[in-house]
Amino acid sequence: MLRTELCDLVGIEYPIFQGGMARISDGILAAAVSEAGGLGIVSAASGDVDQIAAELDAAKQRTSKPIGVNVMLRGDNLDAIAQLIADKKPAVVTTGAGNPEKYMEMWKNAGIKVIPVVASTTYAKLFERAGADAVIAEGGESGGHIGELNTMALVPQVCDAVSIPVIAAGGIADGRGAAAALMLGACGIQIGTRFLLAEECSIARAYKDKVLKANDASTIVTGRRLGHPVRSIKSKFSREYARIEYTSIGDDELEQFAVGSLPAAVSGDEGHGCFLAGQISGLCKKEQPSAEIVREICEEAEALLLGGKKWVK
Amino acid sequence: MLRTELCDLVGIEYPIFQGGMARISDGILAAAVSEAGGLGIVSAASGDVDQIAAELDAAKQRTSKPIGVNVMLRGDNLDAIAQLIADKKPAVVTTGAGNPEKYMEMWKNAGIKVIPVVASTTYAKLFERAGADAVIAEGGESGGHIGELNTMALVPQVCDAVSIPVIAAGGIADGRGAAAALMLGACGIQIGTRFLLAEECSIARAYKDKVLKANDASTIVTGRRLGHPVRSIKSKFSREYARIEYTSIGDDELEQFAVGSLPAAVSGDEGHGCFLAGQISGLCKKEQPSAEIVREICEEAEALLLGGKKWVK
């Protein structure tokens, strides 16, 4: 069975994290992934302390296994959310969009493993010095907010830059990607897009259909002009954003155009929805229980890893 | 020793292609890589039939092992170059920037394996139908002209889309990347950037120094506005191009700004040079003979592939 040092660090059976997708990764999805032996991660992106507490409680009612929470270090209410996390004591907190140093001591004193998402060696080294237990090196293949570097080039460079464990993310949806990530030096993977098709994922039918119908050319990056590039599946909204992005439209108006587009996607609004998903959508072809997703990825990766000698003669 | 079906298809010892880098990959570099057991590839991007013939002859004088040639299917003189290739009969022709169908029969009748570079499943399927012997799936990590998809997401999707062999390119410079590519379903790798540091590569000192000093954040993509994105190491030229790209400058003037920037880089002109290189530059830390590069990559990949069982308990 697929097992790395990440399993021991976090207390999980398989080295697979389910990405904390804003407004999508709730307690039900996270619990299903954790019950399956991976690490389910609740998103705290709503910014609403009571709602985050409710999702963490919902997850804990469904599983006694470790649960994670993902915090975007941007926006209001961060101190209250950080305190809630310290009180709720999930096994792991993953962070994005900022420096977790301010909350590091509080979280670590609560026994929580702190694992920031990074898109460069610079931030990997910075967060290692700040006390991170591991980092998630996420390439630009992924859905949602992306950096400049891609997984194949980012992961080995981050592995060389830090001595804490590295988890690979971006462009991974099956056992091939998992085995490749281990070869690159990672000790685990984080998967978002494929879990959009988990039976326990509550996004609207229209969102799941977009992932199911996607091919390799179905995603688009918008938002580079404002410094916040985002990858989503091509849609009425994203095509229109791309069309106006490099016109004379003002920054404020452009930003305003995107307001509400993520909740719109989650509820299936094809007119204004921004359907975040990664380049690997084209490989995600069926809806399955989370447990089946975790099991398939592990079995495929195990077979590849045990069969590596076929290429050495 | 590292060996896949690609070795049998092309008649080489190790499944490593040296990318055909425009104005850089000459007969001396190609011969050194082929002598080392990989496939050296001469670039035909100069467009000058006599010069291409001379480089192919130079390679053949230095090695009796298979040699390849890379043709960009754009620009003048294509029919004459295609005919020269049919006459010279290299083992392999790799193609970029267009559809090789027009020359497929002529080349295949000459006993040449035709292996197009693709950046999507659509072109992979199109070229398979046209008779390609294999495809090189190149992710946007790579230097030079790039597509939209990244290696980690592109390679498995291309592998699923075609039944001919797939070679992975983009973001690969060591045995970790080679082993990862095989896990993704590829049967070999193509490497450009690391061969810029081969002792047999004749680019100017300033170009090699830029690669040696690069870190993971050192490359930049320019040219998206004109539909021809190109990755290079940040330089006076590329920063200035990026600055003016989304100003009101006209398309013609923007295109004119870049004329001559590649030969300028090759000759070490830091003012106007566009120093093409991939995101993996940060991993390329020393100048070595080509034979040492090939051997190091193979040995590292072999050890990883034979050790895969350590992750299965």
Coordinates of C-alpha atoms in Angstrom, one line a residue, chain A residues 1-5 119-122 139-142 148-160 168 170-172 174-177 179-187 214-217 219 221 224 231 246 279-283 301-313, chain B residues 1-5 119-122 139-142 148-160 168 170-172 174-177 179-187 214-217 219 221 224 231 246 279-283 301-313:
Chain A
M1 CA 0.0 0.0 0.0
L2 CA 1.2 3.5 -1.0
R3 CA 2.9 5.0 2.0
T4 CA 5.4 7.8 2.6
E5 CA 6.8 9.9 5.4
A119 CA 4.5 28.6 -6.0
S120 CA 8.3 29.3 -5.8
T121 CA 11.4 28.3 -3.9
T122 CA 11.6 31.7 -2.3
G139 CA 2.2 24.3 -10.3
G140 CA 0.2 26.5 -12.7
E141 CA -1.7 23.5 -14.1
S142 CA -4.0 23.7 -11.1
E148 CA 4.1 31.2 -12.7
L149 CA 5.9 27.9 -12.3
N150 CA 4.6 24.5 -13.5
T151 CA 4.6 21.3 -11.5
M152 CA 7.4 19.4 -13.4
A153 CA 9.8 22.3 -12.9
L154 CA 8.6 23.6 -9.6
V155 CA 8.6 20.4 -7.5
P156 CA 12.3 19.3 -7.9
Q157 CA 13.5 22.9 -7.4
V158 CA 11.5 23.2 -4.2
C159 CA 12.7 19.8 -3.0
D160 CA 16.3 21.0 -3.5
A168 CA 3.2 18.2 -5.1
G170 CA -1.1 20.9 -10.0
G171 CA -1.9 18.6 -12.9
I172 CA -2.3 15.5 -10.8
D174 CA -4.4 9.7 -11.2
G175 CA -1.8 7.2 -10.2
R176 CA 0.5 8.3 -13.0
G177 CA 0.6 11.8 -11.6
A179 CA 4.0 8.2 -9.1
A180 CA 5.5 11.0 -11.1
A181 CA 5.3 13.4 -8.1
L182 CA 7.2 10.9 -5.9
M183 CA 9.9 10.5 -8.6
L184 CA 10.3 14.3 -8.6
G185 CA 11.0 14.2 -4.9
A186 CA 7.6 14.9 -3.4
C187 CA 6.3 12.7 -0.5
A214 CA -13.6 19.1 -20.5
N215 CA -10.7 18.1 -22.7
D216 CA -7.1 19.2 -22.3
A217 CA -7.8 22.5 -24.0
T219 CA -9.3 25.7 -19.4
V221 CA -6.3 31.7 -17.4
R224 CA -3.1 38.2 -15.2
R231 CA -7.5 29.0 -14.1
Y246 CA -6.7 43.8 -22.4
Q279 CA -5.7 21.5 -16.9
I280 CA -6.1 17.8 -15.8
S281 CA -9.9 18.2 -16.1
G282 CA -9.7 16.3 -19.4
L283 CA -8.5 13.2 -17.5
A301 CA 0.6 4.4 -8.4
E302 CA 1.6 1.3 -6.5
A303 CA 1.6 -0.8 -9.7
L304 CA 3.8 1.8 -11.5
L305 CA 6.2 2.2 -8.6
L306 CA 6.6 -1.6 -8.3
G307 CA 7.0 -2.0 -12.0
G308 CA 9.8 0.7 -12.5
K309 CA 12.4 -2.0 -13.2
K310 CA 10.8 -2.7 -16.6
W311 CA 12.6 0.5 -17.9
V312 CA 16.0 -0.7 -16.7
K313 CA 17.6 -3.4 -18.7
Chain B
M1 CA 20.6 0.6 -18.1
L2 CA 17.6 2.9 -18.9
R3 CA 15.9 1.5 -22.0
T4 CA 12.4 1.9 -23.5
E5 CA 10.6 1.2 -26.8
A119 CA 1.2 21.0 -27.3
S120 CA -2.3 19.4 -27.2
T121 CA -4.2 16.2 -27.7
T122 CA -5.8 17.6 -30.8
G139 CA 4.7 21.5 -21.8
G140 CA 4.9 25.2 -21.3
E141 CA 7.8 24.9 -18.8
S142 CA 10.1 24.7 -21.8
E148 CA -0.8 26.5 -23.1
L149 CA -0.6 23.1 -21.4
N150 CA 2.0 22.1 -18.8
T151 CA 4.0 18.8 -18.9
M152 CA 2.3 17.2 -15.8
A153 CA -1.2 17.6 -17.3
L154 CA -0.2 17.3 -21.0
V155 CA 1.7 14.1 -21.1
P156 CA -0.9 11.7 -19.6
Q157 CA -3.7 13.2 -21.7
V158 CA -1.6 12.8 -24.9
C159 CA -0.7 9.3 -23.9
D160 CA -4.4 8.5 -23.5
A168 CA 7.8 14.1 -22.8
G170 CA 9.3 20.7 -20.8
G171 CA 10.6 21.1 -17.3
I172 CA 12.9 18.0 -17.5
D174 CA 17.6 15.4 -14.5
G175 CA 16.8 11.8 -13.6
R176 CA 13.9 12.8 -11.4
G177 CA 12.2 14.4 -14.4
A179 CA 11.6 9.0 -14.2
A180 CA 8.5 11.1 -13.7
A181 CA 8.0 11.3 -17.4
L182 CA 8.0 7.5 -17.7
M183 CA 5.5 7.3 -14.8
L184 CA 3.2 9.7 -16.7
G185 CA 3.2 7.3 -19.7
A186 CA 6.0 8.7 -21.9
C187 CA 8.7 6.4 -23.3
A214 CA 19.1 31.3 -13.0
N215 CA 16.8 30.3 -10.2
D216 CA 13.2 29.0 -10.5
A217 CA 11.9 32.6 -10.9
T219 CA 12.2 33.0 -16.7
V221 CA 6.9 34.6 -21.0
R224 CA 1.3 36.3 -25.8
R231 CA 9.9 31.7 -22.6
Y246 CA 0.3 45.7 -23.2
Q279 CA 11.8 27.0 -16.1
I280 CA 14.2 24.2 -15.2
S281 CA 17.1 26.5 -15.7
G282 CA 17.4 26.8 -11.9
L283 CA 18.3 23.2 -11.7
A301 CA 16.5 7.8 -13.3
E302 CA 17.6 4.1 -13.1
A303 CA 18.1 4.4 -9.3
L304 CA 14.7 6.0 -8.8
L305 CA 12.9 3.5 -11.0
L306 CA 14.5 0.5 -9.3
G307 CA 13.7 2.0 -5.9
G308 CA 10.0 2.6 -6.4
K309 CA 9.1 -0.2 -4.0
K310 CA 10.2 2.0 -1.1
W311 CA 6.9 3.9 -1.3
V312 CA 4.8 0.7 -1.3
K313 CA 4.5 -1.0 2.1

